[in-house]
Short mmCIF file of C-alpha atoms in Angstrom, two decimals:
data_model
loop_
_atom_site.label_atom_id
_atom_site.label_comp_id
_atom_site.label_asym_id
_atom_site.label_seq_id
_atom_site.Cartn_x
_atom_site.Cartn_y
_atom_site.Cartn_z
CA MET A 15 37.48 -107.53 161.48
CA ILE A 16 41.27 -106.58 161.45
CA GLU A 17 41.74 -107.99 158.25
CA LYS A 18 38.50 -106.14 156.66
CA PHE A 19 40.30 -103.03 158.43
CA THR A 20 43.72 -103.76 156.39
CA MET A 21 42.12 -104.43 153.14
CA GLU A 22 39.90 -101.17 153.25
CA ARG A 23 43.01 -99.05 154.00
CA LYS A 24 44.68 -100.81 151.06
CA SER A 25 42.20 -100.01 149.01
CA ALA A 26 42.10 -96.51 150.04
CA ALA A 27 45.78 -96.32 149.68
CA GLY A 28 45.77 -97.78 146.01
CA SER A 29 43.01 -95.49 144.91
CA ILE A 30 44.89 -92.60 146.12
CA ARG A 31 48.28 -93.64 144.08
CA ASN A 32 45.87 -94.62 141.16
CA LYS A 33 44.56 -91.15 141.29
CA GLU A 34 48.23 -89.23 141.71
CA ARG A 35 49.51 -91.36 138.41
CA SER A 36 46.42 -90.13 136.64
CA LYS A 37 46.95 -86.45 137.28
CA LYS A 38 50.48 -86.96 136.51
CA LYS A 39 49.54 -88.48 133.05
CA PHE A 40 47.33 -85.72 132.50
CA LEU A 41 50.06 -82.63 133.52
CA ASP A 42 52.21 -84.15 131.38
CA ALA A 43 50.32 -84.83 128.52
CA VAL A 44 49.30 -80.85 128.62
CA GLY A 45 53.29 -80.40 128.87
CA LYS A 46 53.91 -82.57 125.91
CA ILE A 47 50.99 -81.02 123.61
CA LEU A 48 52.23 -77.26 124.65
CA ARG A 49 55.98 -78.51 123.84
CA THR A 50 54.67 -79.91 120.13
CA LYS A 51 51.44 -78.06 119.53
CA GLY A 52 51.20 -75.43 121.20
CA HIS A 53 48.70 -73.75 123.59
CA THR A 54 45.85 -73.48 120.77
CA ALA A 55 45.88 -77.48 120.83
CA LEU A 56 44.86 -77.96 124.39
CA LYS A 57 41.73 -79.68 123.96
CA VAL A 58 40.00 -82.22 126.68
CA THR A 59 39.91 -84.78 124.12
CA ASP A 60 43.92 -84.25 123.10
CA ILE A 61 44.86 -84.15 126.37
CA ALA A 62 42.88 -87.22 127.54
CA ALA A 63 44.21 -89.11 124.06
CA THR A 64 48.01 -88.28 125.06
CA ALA A 65 47.64 -89.10 128.76
CA GLY A 66 45.69 -92.67 128.01
CA VAL A 67 43.31 -91.87 130.66
CA ASP A 68 39.53 -91.36 130.77
CA LYS A 69 38.44 -87.49 129.74
CA LYS A 70 35.82 -87.89 132.34
CA MET A 71 38.45 -88.24 134.84
CA ILE A 72 39.86 -84.36 133.92
CA TYR A 73 36.55 -83.23 135.42
CA THR A 74 36.70 -85.42 138.32
CA TYR A 75 40.19 -84.49 139.40
CA PHE A 76 40.53 -80.94 138.27
CA GLY A 77 36.92 -79.66 137.81
CA GLY A 78 37.51 -79.37 134.10
CA VAL A 79 40.19 -78.77 131.19
CA ASP A 80 40.24 -75.12 132.49
CA GLY A 81 41.52 -76.61 135.98
CA LEU A 82 44.10 -78.94 134.65
CA ILE A 83 45.87 -76.11 132.70
CA ASP A 84 45.63 -73.79 135.67
CA GLU A 85 47.31 -76.35 137.92
CA TYR A 86 49.89 -77.37 134.98
CA ILE A 87 50.81 -73.74 134.55
CA ARG A 88 51.40 -73.18 138.66
CA SER A 89 53.50 -76.26 138.38
CA GLN A 90 55.97 -74.94 135.73
CA ASP A 91 57.15 -71.50 136.65
CA TYR A 92 61.13 -71.13 137.80
CA TRP A 93 61.12 -67.89 139.58
CA SER A 94 57.72 -68.91 141.87
CA LYS A 95 60.07 -72.07 142.86
CA VAL A 96 62.39 -69.63 144.33
CA THR A 97 60.42 -69.50 147.29
CA ILE A 98 60.64 -66.91 150.43
CA ASP A 99 61.83 -69.66 152.69
CA GLU A 100 64.96 -70.60 150.73
CA ILE A 101 65.99 -67.15 150.65
CA GLU A 102 65.43 -66.34 154.23
CA LYS A 103 67.84 -69.20 154.78
CA ILE A 104 70.75 -67.49 152.49
CA LYS A 105 70.34 -64.35 153.34
CA PRO A 106 72.71 -64.30 156.37
CA LYS A 107 75.37 -66.01 154.16
CA LEU A 108 75.13 -62.71 151.70
CA ASP A 109 77.09 -59.39 152.34
CA ASP A 110 77.36 -58.29 148.48
CA GLY A 111 73.72 -56.85 148.10
CA GLY A 112 72.50 -59.90 146.94
CA LYS A 113 74.88 -59.75 144.05
CA SER A 114 76.23 -63.57 143.69
CA PHE A 115 72.57 -64.33 144.22
CA MET A 116 71.06 -62.76 141.21
CA GLU A 117 74.18 -63.85 139.21
CA GLU A 118 73.52 -67.28 139.89
CA MET A 119 69.64 -66.84 139.45
CA LEU A 120 70.36 -65.16 135.88
CA LEU A 121 72.35 -67.61 134.74
CA SER A 122 70.23 -70.84 135.68
CA GLN A 123 67.24 -68.75 134.12
CA PHE A 124 69.44 -68.47 130.93
CA ASP A 125 69.51 -72.33 130.80
CA TYR A 126 66.43 -73.37 132.17
CA VAL A 127 64.71 -71.60 129.14
CA TYR A 128 67.19 -72.71 126.66
CA LYS A 129 66.67 -76.22 127.59
CA SER A 130 62.64 -76.18 128.56
CA LYS A 131 60.54 -76.30 125.66
CA GLU A 132 57.50 -75.95 127.76
CA ALA A 133 58.73 -72.90 129.65
CA GLN A 134 59.25 -71.52 126.20
CA LYS A 135 55.84 -72.01 125.16
CA LEU A 136 54.51 -70.85 128.20
CA LEU A 137 56.24 -67.73 128.15
CA LEU A 138 54.78 -67.20 124.35
CA TRP A 139 51.41 -67.70 126.05
CA ARG A 140 51.49 -65.34 128.24
CA ILE A 141 52.19 -62.72 125.77
CA SER A 142 49.65 -63.64 123.42
CA GLU A 143 46.59 -64.54 125.67
CA SER A 144 44.72 -63.09 128.93
CA ARG A 145 43.80 -65.90 131.20
CA LYS A 146 43.33 -65.50 134.86
CA SER A 147 46.11 -68.55 136.22
CA LEU A 148 48.68 -66.92 133.56
CA ARG A 149 48.18 -63.22 135.43
CA LYS A 150 48.10 -65.28 138.75
CA LEU A 151 51.66 -66.51 137.65
CA THR A 152 52.84 -62.95 136.50
CA ASP A 153 51.85 -61.74 140.02
CA THR A 154 53.59 -64.48 141.66
CA GLN A 155 56.53 -63.76 140.37
CA GLU A 156 56.41 -60.11 140.92
CA GLU A 157 55.59 -60.69 144.86
CA ASN A 158 59.13 -63.16 144.57
CA GLY A 159 60.94 -60.45 142.75
CA GLU A 160 59.90 -57.47 144.91
CA TYR A 161 60.47 -59.49 148.34
CA ILE A 162 64.02 -60.30 146.98
CA PHE A 163 64.61 -56.77 146.10
CA LYS A 164 63.68 -55.13 149.45
CA LEU A 165 65.38 -57.97 151.51
CA LEU A 166 68.85 -58.20 149.53
CA MET A 167 69.07 -55.15 147.26
CA ASP A 168 67.19 -52.21 148.55
CA PRO A 169 69.19 -51.75 151.69
CA TYR A 170 72.57 -51.86 148.95
CA PHE A 171 71.38 -49.60 146.30
CA LYS A 172 69.06 -47.63 148.37
CA GLU A 173 68.31 -44.69 146.72
CA ASN A 174 69.12 -46.11 142.96
CA SER A 175 66.89 -48.86 143.76
CA GLU A 176 64.56 -48.47 140.99
CA GLU A 177 67.45 -48.04 138.47
CA LEU A 178 68.31 -51.28 139.65
CA ARG A 179 65.32 -52.72 138.64
CA SER A 180 65.21 -50.91 135.08
CA ILE A 181 68.31 -53.14 134.54
CA MET A 182 67.00 -56.17 136.15
CA ALA A 183 63.79 -55.92 133.69
CA ILE A 184 66.06 -55.81 130.92
CA LEU A 185 68.49 -58.19 131.71
CA VAL A 186 65.42 -60.75 132.47
CA SER A 187 63.60 -60.24 129.35
CA GLY A 188 66.46 -59.74 127.14
CA LEU A 189 67.53 -63.61 128.18
CA TYR A 190 63.89 -64.90 127.58
CA TYR A 191 63.62 -63.23 124.32
CA LEU A 192 67.09 -64.50 122.95
CA ASN A 193 65.94 -68.30 124.31
CA MET A 194 62.49 -67.99 121.93
CA TYR A 195 64.34 -66.11 119.54
CA SER A 196 66.80 -69.04 118.51
CA ALA A 197 64.36 -71.66 119.37
CA ILE A 198 61.92 -70.43 116.47
CA ASN A 199 63.66 -68.17 114.30
CA GLY A 200 66.79 -68.96 113.93
CA SER A 201 70.12 -68.94 116.26
CA ILE A 202 72.24 -65.77 115.03
CA PHE A 203 71.33 -62.39 117.08
CA CYS A 204 73.91 -59.53 116.72
CA GLY A 205 76.31 -62.08 115.54
CA ILE A 206 76.40 -64.66 118.23
CA ASP A 207 74.91 -67.95 117.71
CA VAL A 208 72.95 -68.44 120.91
CA ASP A 209 72.65 -72.12 119.89
CA THR A 210 76.43 -73.20 120.40
CA SER A 211 78.04 -73.53 123.64
CA SER A 212 80.27 -70.87 122.75
CA GLY A 213 77.76 -68.50 121.83
CA ARG A 214 75.96 -69.33 125.11
CA GLU A 215 79.08 -68.71 126.90
CA LYS A 216 79.83 -65.10 125.64
CA ILE A 217 76.02 -64.50 126.76
CA LYS A 218 76.65 -65.68 129.95
CA LYS A 219 79.75 -63.50 130.43
CA ALA A 220 78.05 -60.50 129.25
CA ILE A 221 75.16 -61.23 132.14
CA SER A 222 77.79 -61.35 134.41
CA PHE A 223 79.76 -58.44 133.06
CA LEU A 224 76.48 -56.19 133.21
CA LEU A 225 75.45 -57.04 136.44
CA ASN A 226 79.10 -56.37 138.02
CA GLN A 227 78.98 -53.11 136.30
CA THR A 228 75.92 -52.26 138.01
CA TYR A 229 77.09 -52.79 141.61
CA GLU A 230 80.00 -51.38 141.11
CA ASN A 231 78.75 -48.01 139.19
CA LEU A 232 75.46 -47.26 140.30
#
């Protein structure tokens, strides 16, 4: 009886591991297709072929290709991974109105989008198609961003907090655009080669300069 129970437990554990491996293969396949062909190529047959897993499992594990794509989208966003709990932990260490935190986030995001072709494709997808999960991604970003503003920056900037938001909107959208531009239509922008280490370092210095000017003069 004990041997039978042990075998059943091992069998159940094996099934769970197989399921997780197959799900990861599907999610990785979505990322690969998105990187190489774009979101319009995300068809169930192509995803299954790239994953090397029976397409029926897409419906078993995700309820269909839309469920699979939605789960992939939720797993990819950079800002959504900056959790409220993490921010709460570092708050006591910050006495500069969030300047050092935002500088690190902006510079990290600049490198993240540059290195991640999936992130670039996801950004392009978000501005070219209306999709519930893409909208949810945007809403989550805004919720996290608003929490950061209220916790770290609003007490510092007070009546100028909306002006800070406007400046941050320009900085974030600018670093997104520069990376996507360099990846698609050439790397020279305003005479700076965004695809070289020296050019990217100049952009990073400019980000830090603009953020410092904002905190000193706003």
